[in-house]
Amino acid sequence: MADVFIPVHALKGRGAATRLPHRFERDVRDAYDDGWGTLEDGADEPLPPLQTEVRFEDVKSVLNENDSPDIHFDRSINPYRGCEHGCIYCFARPTHSYLNLSPGLDFETKLIAKRNIAEVLRAELGRKSYRPSHVAIGTATDCYQPIERELRLTRSVIELLKETRHPFGLVTKSSAVERDLDLIAPMAAEHLAAVYVTITSLDGELARKLEPRAAAPHRRLRTVRTLAEAGVPVGVSVAPQIPFVTEDMEQVLEAAWEAGARSAFYTVIRLPWEVAPLFKQWLELHYPQRAGRIMARIHEMRGGKDYDADFGTRMTGTGLWADLIRQRFEKAAKRLGFNRERIALDLSAFRPPGAAGQGSLF
């Protein structure tokens, strides 16, 4: 990778350091040293804080069909495009390229909110041909990222799923999910809801670098406890595992078990498309002395490449290092008691919705 001049202070509160050009751009502009020291002089000047911009979108469909053999849900719902949490490793970053936006800082600062999501979902669930299936909320971007506090799009989706008694699971790094316990807990009591909380590491300093605007690890553990005490089936995701970066998988699993989580899963880091150069920039800034070693282990798990999208191995990787991570996870999960019982959601209770605003006698 060529040397790139990146002002470190540009990273404050954000995962990416640059508006990395996306793969469809024809013109790419880089800062240029003209010999007068202007590039270095500019680096000493404080940059204005990056503001989060929310754009609204009227969508035509909400339910995304899944036929990937390595994903254990049939449909997914994502109320937002882009994610303010700014996780540098997020595999969804390249989706911003289709919007002619950068998978770098634009992914974190230019967010798309699907404002008509509840209305469209109501129409989809009300089709005569619709049959309930396992739905996952927040699979690409976090459904409880900060803008959800005001926009409440995720809540509107859950309200509709509660009305129709449609089962769902969701995954989040945010404590904001606790706000909707009034909806989630009653559904969980009827085997209609489950929540998975991602805790990548217990190291707060590392989490601040990896996931700069997500909840702190100790706060996520409190969320696990709050959900479990409310009777909600809770799982923990210790994903992604990054060699020589996330080194406390066993401790995360132990803390999650003590907090009340009873299922767990992991994946290894995925670097599709523009995620690879963004992650390499992040390594050079935060871990320059071990950046080469980290990438060498990732290449070892990916057949010598930054990423291999093969369905059979993309989640876990291949080779000796991937096998070591798998063994660590399986032994820790077995010792603690994770995954002894599968979270089974009830598909038989579904009832189609009425038209918007229409009540029910039953």
GROMACS .gro file of C-alpha atoms in nm:
model
  362
    1MET     CA    1   0.000   0.000   0.000
    2ALA     CA    2   0.137   0.344  -0.090
    3ASP     CA    3   0.218   0.590   0.188
    4VAL     CA    4  -0.086   0.800   0.272
    5PHE     CA    5  -0.075   1.123   0.474
    6ILE     CA    6  -0.363   1.113   0.721
    7PRO     CA    7  -0.404   1.372   0.997
    8VAL     CA    8  -0.455   1.171   1.315
    9HIS     CA    9  -0.691   1.427   1.467
   10ALA     CA   10  -0.934   1.359   1.182
   11LEU     CA   11  -1.009   1.028   1.347
   12LYS     CA   12  -1.161   1.164   1.667
   13GLY     CA   13  -1.500   1.000   1.713
   14ARG     CA   14  -1.487   0.829   1.373
   15GLY     CA   15  -1.363   0.491   1.258
   16ALA     CA   16  -1.238   0.584   0.911
   17ALA     CA   17  -0.981   0.855   0.850
   18THR     CA   18  -1.065   0.946   0.491
   19ARG     CA   19  -1.342   0.969   0.238
   20LEU     CA   20  -1.193   0.677   0.053
   21PRO     CA   21  -1.306   0.680  -0.313
   22HIS     CA   22  -1.551   0.405  -0.390
   23ARG     CA   23  -1.485   0.146  -0.657
   24PHE     CA   24  -1.715   0.305  -0.916
   25GLU     CA   25  -1.551   0.648  -0.913
   26ARG     CA   26  -1.365   0.755  -1.226
   27ASP     CA   27  -1.175   1.048  -1.075
   28VAL     CA   28  -0.967   1.020  -0.759
   29ARG     CA   29  -0.811   1.321  -0.586
   30ASP     CA   30  -0.526   1.298  -0.335
   31ALA     CA   31  -0.351   1.558  -0.124
   32TYR     CA   32  -0.029   1.666  -0.296
   33ASP     CA   33   0.294   1.791  -0.142
   34ASP     CA   34   0.400   2.093  -0.353
   35GLY     CA   35   0.733   2.134  -0.171
   36TRP     CA   36   0.628   2.435   0.039
   37GLY     CA   37   0.519   2.236   0.341
   38THR     CA   38   0.154   2.325   0.296
   39LEU     CA   39   0.043   1.964   0.346
   40GLU     CA   40   0.209   1.946   0.687
   41ASP     CA   41   0.093   2.296   0.781
   42GLY     CA   42  -0.266   2.201   0.713
   43ALA     CA   43  -0.233   1.899   0.938
   44ASP     CA   44  -0.161   2.129   1.235
   45GLU     CA   45  -0.486   2.316   1.192
   46PRO     CA   46  -0.785   2.175   1.382
   47LEU     CA   47  -1.051   2.036   1.154
   48PRO     CA   48  -1.415   2.127   1.208
   49PRO     CA   49  -1.608   1.841   1.366
   50LEU     CA   50  -1.772   1.609   1.117
   51GLN     CA   51  -2.146   1.649   1.132
   52THR     CA   52  -2.382   1.358   1.081
   53GLU     CA   53  -2.623   1.415   0.794
   54VAL     CA   54  -2.949   1.219   0.768
   55ARG     CA   55  -3.116   1.176   0.432
   56PHE     CA   56  -3.462   1.027   0.397
   57GLU     CA   57  -3.560   0.760   0.150
   58ASP     CA   58  -3.898   0.621   0.045
   59VAL     CA   59  -3.842   0.253  -0.019
   60LYS     CA   60  -4.045   0.018  -0.235
   61SER     CA   61  -3.960  -0.298  -0.040
   62VAL     CA   62  -3.842  -0.377   0.311
   63LEU     CA   63  -3.797  -0.752   0.348
   64ASN     CA   64  -3.470  -0.874   0.202
   65GLU     CA   65  -3.470  -1.240   0.102
   66ASN     CA   66  -3.168  -1.445   0.202
   67ASP     CA   67  -3.052  -1.763   0.033
   68SER     CA   68  -2.695  -1.769   0.161
   69PRO     CA   69  -2.623  -2.114   0.306
   70ASP     CA   70  -2.404  -1.975   0.587
   71ILE     CA   71  -2.666  -1.737   0.730
   72HIS     CA   72  -2.931  -1.876   0.961
   73PHE     CA   73  -3.225  -1.649   0.884
   74ASP     CA   74  -3.451  -1.625   0.582
   75ARG     CA   75  -3.529  -1.254   0.570
   76SER     CA   76  -3.378  -0.935   0.704
   77ILE     CA   77  -3.487  -0.578   0.771
   78ASN     CA   78  -3.251  -0.280   0.787
   79PRO     CA   79  -3.414   0.054   0.873
   80TYR     CA   80  -3.097   0.249   0.792
   81ARG     CA   81  -2.819   0.264   0.535
   82GLY     CA   82  -2.484   0.365   0.678
   83CYS     CA   83  -2.405   0.354   1.048
   84GLU     CA   84  -2.287   0.623   1.286
   85HIS     CA   85  -2.116   0.368   1.510
   86GLY     CA   86  -1.825   0.384   1.266
   87CYS     CA   87  -1.691   0.031   1.317
   88ILE     CA   88  -1.382   0.020   1.098
   89TYR     CA   89  -1.429  -0.350   1.015
   90CYS     CA   90  -1.795  -0.323   0.906
   91PHE     CA   91  -1.855  -0.547   0.604
   92ALA     CA   92  -2.150  -0.325   0.501
   93ARG     CA   93  -1.932  -0.023   0.422
   94PRO     CA   94  -1.908  -0.108   0.049
   95THR     CA   95  -2.287  -0.076   0.014
   96HIS     CA   96  -2.246   0.302   0.026
   97SER     CA   97  -2.063   0.278  -0.306
   98TYR     CA   98  -2.395   0.201  -0.476
   99LEU     CA   99  -2.520   0.538  -0.349
  100ASN     CA  100  -2.218   0.718  -0.500
  101LEU     CA  101  -2.089   0.779  -0.147
  102SER     CA  102  -1.761   0.687   0.018
  103PRO     CA  103  -1.745   0.365   0.222
  104GLY     CA  104  -1.511   0.563   0.448
  105LEU     CA  105  -1.631   0.872   0.632
  106ASP     CA  106  -1.950   0.903   0.425
  107PHE     CA  107  -2.067   0.566   0.557
  108GLU     CA  108  -2.046   0.707   0.910
  109THR     CA  109  -2.169   1.060   0.846
  110LYS     CA  110  -2.418   1.041   0.557
  111LEU     CA  111  -2.695   0.815   0.678
  112ILE     CA  112  -3.008   0.708   0.490
  113ALA     CA  113  -3.330   0.660   0.687
  114LYS     CA  114  -3.613   0.457   0.532
  115ARG     CA  115  -3.892   0.680   0.658
  116ASN     CA  116  -4.180   0.477   0.513
  117ILE     CA  117  -4.047   0.142   0.634
  118ALA     CA  118  -4.345   0.055   0.857
  119GLU     CA  119  -4.603   0.131   0.586
  120VAL     CA  120  -4.424  -0.077   0.324
  121LEU     CA  121  -4.366  -0.362   0.568
  122ARG     CA  122  -4.737  -0.363   0.655
  123ALA     CA  123  -4.820  -0.406   0.287
  124GLU     CA  124  -4.567  -0.687   0.248
  125LEU     CA  125  -4.689  -0.878   0.553
  126GLY     CA  126  -5.048  -0.832   0.437
  127ARG     CA  127  -5.004  -1.003   0.101
  128LYS     CA  128  -5.209  -1.319   0.060
  129SER     CA  129  -4.900  -1.504  -0.054
  130TYR     CA  130  -4.692  -1.406   0.249
  131ARG     CA  131  -4.579  -1.684   0.483
  132PRO     CA  132  -4.397  -1.601   0.809
  133SER     CA  133  -4.032  -1.691   0.836
  134HIS     CA  134  -3.734  -1.603   1.053
  135VAL     CA  135  -3.665  -1.229   1.026
  136ALA     CA  136  -3.348  -1.061   1.150
  137ILE     CA  137  -3.338  -0.686   1.213
  138GLY     CA  138  -3.015  -0.490   1.181
  139THR     CA  139  -2.802  -0.739   0.993
  140ALA     CA  140  -2.614  -0.483   0.780
  141THR     CA  141  -2.620  -0.166   0.989
  142ASP     CA  142  -2.715  -0.126   1.354
  143CYS     CA  143  -3.089  -0.081   1.396
  144TYR     CA  144  -3.028   0.109   1.725
  145GLN     CA  145  -2.758   0.349   1.609
  146PRO     CA  146  -2.787   0.700   1.764
  147ILE     CA  147  -3.037   0.845   1.514
  148GLU     CA  148  -3.292   0.579   1.616
  149ARG     CA  149  -3.348   0.773   1.939
  150GLU     CA  150  -3.525   1.044   1.740
  151LEU     CA  151  -3.647   0.871   1.425
  152ARG     CA  152  -3.784   0.555   1.598
  153LEU     CA  153  -3.797   0.358   1.274
  154THR     CA  154  -3.684   0.035   1.439
  155ARG     CA  155  -3.950   0.081   1.703
  156SER     CA  156  -4.215   0.127   1.434
  157VAL     CA  157  -4.107  -0.204   1.278
  158ILE     CA  158  -4.123  -0.386   1.611
  159GLU     CA  159  -4.463  -0.235   1.684
  160LEU     CA  160  -4.594  -0.383   1.360
  161LEU     CA  161  -4.431  -0.721   1.428
  162LYS     CA  162  -4.593  -0.721   1.772
  163GLU     CA  163  -4.931  -0.636   1.619
  164THR     CA  164  -4.900  -0.924   1.373
  165ARG     CA  165  -4.732  -1.161   1.622
  166HIS     CA  166  -4.445  -1.208   1.378
  167PRO     CA  167  -4.125  -1.352   1.531
  168PHE     CA  168  -3.796  -1.170   1.492
  169GLY     CA  169  -3.442  -1.151   1.619
  170LEU     CA  170  -3.219  -0.845   1.623
  171VAL     CA  171  -2.851  -0.775   1.670
  172THR     CA  172  -2.708  -0.453   1.811
  173LYS     CA  173  -2.413  -0.290   1.987
  174SER     CA  174  -2.637  -0.027   2.144
  175SER     CA  175  -2.793   0.005   2.487
  176ALA     CA  176  -3.082   0.190   2.319
  177VAL     CA  177  -3.255  -0.146   2.268
  178GLU     CA  178  -3.359  -0.122   2.634
  179ARG     CA  179  -3.601   0.156   2.540
  180ASP     CA  180  -3.816  -0.094   2.351
  181LEU     CA  181  -3.837  -0.356   2.624
  182ASP     CA  182  -4.207  -0.272   2.660
  183LEU     CA  183  -4.251  -0.432   2.315
  184ILE     CA  184  -3.974  -0.691   2.313
  185ALA     CA  185  -4.029  -0.850   2.656
  186PRO     CA  186  -4.399  -0.943   2.602
  187MET     CA  187  -4.310  -1.087   2.260
  188ALA     CA  188  -4.022  -1.283   2.409
  189ALA     CA  189  -4.261  -1.433   2.664
  190GLU     CA  190  -4.457  -1.574   2.370
  191HIS     CA  191  -4.144  -1.703   2.190
  192LEU     CA  192  -4.160  -1.425   1.934
  193ALA     CA  193  -3.839  -1.228   2.000
  194ALA     CA  194  -3.469  -1.271   2.073
  195VAL     CA  195  -3.183  -1.021   2.097
  196TYR     CA  196  -2.812  -1.063   2.023
  197VAL     CA  197  -2.563  -0.811   2.159
  198THR     CA  198  -2.223  -0.776   1.990
  199ILE     CA  199  -1.929  -0.744   2.228
  200THR     CA  200  -1.605  -0.753   2.034
  201SER     CA  201  -1.375  -0.695   2.332
  202LEU     CA  202  -1.391  -0.590   2.696
  203ASP     CA  203  -1.101  -0.351   2.637
  204GLY     CA  204  -1.259  -0.006   2.641
  205GLU     CA  205  -0.964   0.166   2.475
  206LEU     CA  206  -0.967  -0.084   2.190
  207ALA     CA  207  -1.344  -0.058   2.151
  208ARG     CA  208  -1.316   0.320   2.126
  209LYS     CA  209  -1.082   0.276   1.830
  210LEU     CA  210  -1.267  -0.012   1.662
  211GLU     CA  211  -1.624   0.101   1.725
  212PRO     CA  212  -1.595   0.471   1.818
  213ARG     CA  213  -1.964   0.557   1.859
  214ALA     CA  214  -2.100   0.228   1.985
  215ALA     CA  215  -2.180   0.170   2.352
  216ALA     CA  216  -1.886   0.092   2.579
  217PRO     CA  217  -1.829  -0.280   2.648
  218HIS     CA  218  -1.936  -0.257   3.012
  219ARG     CA  219  -2.256  -0.081   2.903
  220ARG     CA  220  -2.334  -0.358   2.655
  221LEU     CA  221  -2.292  -0.614   2.934
  222ARG     CA  222  -2.543  -0.419   3.140
  223THR     CA  223  -2.780  -0.433   2.842
  224VAL     CA  224  -2.739  -0.811   2.828
  225ARG     CA  225  -2.828  -0.830   3.198
  226THR     CA  226  -3.126  -0.598   3.160
  227LEU     CA  227  -3.267  -0.800   2.871
  228ALA     CA  228  -3.210  -1.133   3.045
  229GLU     CA  229  -3.375  -1.013   3.365
  230ALA     CA  230  -3.676  -0.905   3.156
  231GLY     CA  231  -3.709  -1.261   3.024
  232VAL     CA  232  -3.572  -1.192   2.676
  233PRO     CA  233  -3.356  -1.470   2.525
  234VAL     CA  234  -3.016  -1.306   2.483
  235GLY     CA  235  -2.718  -1.413   2.277
  236VAL     CA  236  -2.374  -1.262   2.245
  237SER     CA  237  -2.179  -1.210   1.925
  238VAL     CA  238  -1.802  -1.202   1.974
  239ALA     CA  239  -1.751  -1.087   1.617
  240PRO     CA  240  -1.535  -1.015   1.442
  241GLN     CA  241  -1.227  -1.193   1.570
  242ILE     CA  242  -0.914  -1.007   1.455
  243PRO     CA  243  -0.575  -1.175   1.507
  244PHE     CA  244  -0.349  -0.985   1.753
  245VAL     CA  245  -0.621  -0.723   1.807
  246THR     CA  246  -0.920  -0.888   1.977
  247GLU     CA  247  -0.743  -1.122   2.216
  248ASP     CA  248  -0.994  -1.165   2.500
  249MET     CA  249  -1.265  -1.384   2.344
  250GLU     CA  250  -1.283  -1.616   2.646
  251GLN     CA  251  -1.319  -1.325   2.888
  252VAL     CA  252  -1.598  -1.173   2.678
  253LEU     CA  253  -1.786  -1.504   2.677
  254GLU     CA  254  -1.745  -1.542   3.054
  255ALA     CA  255  -1.871  -1.190   3.122
  256ALA     CA  256  -2.166  -1.235   2.883
  257TRP     CA  257  -2.260  -1.565   3.048
  258GLU     CA  258  -2.254  -1.404   3.392
  259ALA     CA  259  -2.475  -1.124   3.258
  260GLY     CA  260  -2.735  -1.373   3.130
  261ALA     CA  261  -2.652  -1.453   2.768
  262ARG     CA  262  -2.714  -1.817   2.682
  263SER     CA  263  -2.622  -1.839   2.313
  264ALA     CA  264  -2.309  -1.721   2.134
  265PHE     CA  265  -2.148  -1.705   1.793
  266TYR     CA  266  -1.844  -1.555   1.625
  267THR     CA  267  -1.704  -1.468   1.284
  268VAL     CA  268  -1.355  -1.373   1.174
  269ILE     CA  269  -1.288  -1.033   1.021
  270ARG     CA  270  -1.414  -0.986   0.666
  271LEU     CA  271  -1.249  -0.730   0.435
  272PRO     CA  272  -1.457  -0.712   0.116
  273TRP     CA  273  -1.395  -0.442  -0.144
  274GLU     CA  274  -1.316  -0.104   0.015
  275VAL     CA  275  -1.306  -0.238   0.370
  276ALA     CA  276  -0.956  -0.377   0.308
  277PRO     CA  277  -0.779  -0.043   0.237
  278LEU     CA  278  -0.976   0.129   0.514
  279PHE     CA  279  -0.872  -0.136   0.765
  280LYS     CA  280  -0.509  -0.115   0.653
  281GLN     CA  281  -0.514   0.263   0.704
  282TRP     CA  282  -0.659   0.206   1.051
  283LEU     CA  283  -0.385  -0.044   1.135
  284GLU     CA  284  -0.108   0.191   1.021
  285LEU     CA  285  -0.249   0.464   1.244
  286HIS     CA  286  -0.322   0.263   1.557
  287TYR     CA  287  -0.097  -0.043   1.541
  288PRO     CA  288   0.187   0.041   1.299
  289GLN     CA  289   0.435  -0.196   1.463
  290ARG     CA  290   0.213  -0.500   1.424
  291ALA     CA  291   0.012  -0.405   1.114
  292GLY     CA  292   0.213  -0.637   0.891
  293ARG     CA  293   0.178  -0.927   1.130
  294ILE     CA  294  -0.198  -0.876   1.160
  295MET     CA  295  -0.247  -0.867   0.783
  296ALA     CA  296  -0.025  -1.173   0.740
  297ARG     CA  297  -0.254  -1.373   0.971
  298ILE     CA  298  -0.564  -1.245   0.789
  299HIS     CA  299  -0.410  -1.350   0.457
  300GLU     CA  300  -0.335  -1.689   0.608
  301MET     CA  301  -0.706  -1.731   0.687
  302ARG     CA  302  -0.811  -1.607   0.341
  303GLY     CA  303  -0.594  -1.812   0.107
  304GLY     CA  304  -0.333  -1.540   0.070
  305LYS     CA  305  -0.588  -1.265  -0.009
  306ASP     CA  306  -0.748  -0.982   0.187
  307TYR     CA  307  -1.082  -1.161   0.158
  308ASP     CA  308  -1.239  -1.472   0.010
  309ALA     CA  309  -1.617  -1.457  -0.036
  310ASP     CA  310  -1.668  -1.834  -0.056
  311PHE     CA  311  -1.991  -1.919   0.127
  312GLY     CA  312  -1.836  -2.214   0.302
  313THR     CA  313  -1.549  -2.023   0.461
  314ARG     CA  314  -1.617  -1.649   0.454
  315MET     CA  315  -1.745  -1.642   0.814
  316THR     CA  316  -1.472  -1.853   0.973
  317GLY     CA  317  -1.176  -1.852   0.736
  318THR     CA  318  -0.944  -2.145   0.667
  319GLY     CA  319  -0.605  -2.266   0.780
  320LEU     CA  320  -0.425  -2.308   1.109
  321TRP     CA  321  -0.509  -1.968   1.257
  322ALA     CA  322  -0.878  -1.995   1.172
  323ASP     CA  323  -0.885  -2.341   1.327
  324LEU     CA  324  -0.724  -2.207   1.643
  325ILE     CA  325  -0.993  -1.937   1.676
  326ARG     CA  326  -1.263  -2.199   1.620
  327GLN     CA  327  -1.119  -2.427   1.888
  328ARG     CA  328  -1.092  -2.142   2.136
  329PHE     CA  329  -1.454  -2.043   2.080
  330GLU     CA  330  -1.593  -2.396   2.093
  331LYS     CA  331  -1.404  -2.492   2.408
  332ALA     CA  332  -1.498  -2.174   2.592
  333ALA     CA  333  -1.863  -2.195   2.483
  334LYS     CA  334  -1.886  -2.560   2.589
  335ARG     CA  335  -1.719  -2.498   2.924
  336LEU     CA  336  -1.956  -2.213   3.005
  337GLY     CA  337  -2.271  -2.381   2.873
  338PHE     CA  338  -2.354  -2.170   2.570
  339ASN     CA  339  -2.577  -2.298   2.288
  340ARG     CA  340  -2.711  -2.596   2.477
  341GLU     CA  341  -3.064  -2.497   2.382
  342ARG     CA  342  -3.156  -2.340   2.051
  343ILE     CA  343  -3.365  -2.023   2.063
  344ALA     CA  344  -3.683  -2.140   1.889
  345LEU     CA  345  -3.924  -1.873   1.772
  346ASP     CA  346  -4.292  -1.948   1.710
  347LEU     CA  347  -4.396  -1.904   1.347
  348SER     CA  348  -4.748  -2.035   1.402
  349ALA     CA  349  -4.882  -1.728   1.586
  350PHE     CA  350  -4.862  -1.490   1.289
  351ARG     CA  351  -5.175  -1.303   1.186
  352PRO     CA  352  -5.179  -1.075   0.880
  353PRO     CA  353  -5.210  -0.703   0.948
  354GLY     CA  354  -5.508  -0.493   0.859
  355ALA     CA  355  -5.481  -0.176   0.655
  356ALA     CA  356  -5.296   0.113   0.818
  357GLY     CA  357  -5.514   0.269   1.086
  358GLN     CA  358  -5.759  -0.020   1.081
  359GLY     CA  359  -5.840  -0.172   1.420
  360SER     CA  360  -5.930  -0.529   1.505
  361LEU     CA  361  -6.217  -0.682   1.699
  362PHE     CA  362  -6.003  -0.977   1.805
   0.00000   0.00000   0.00000
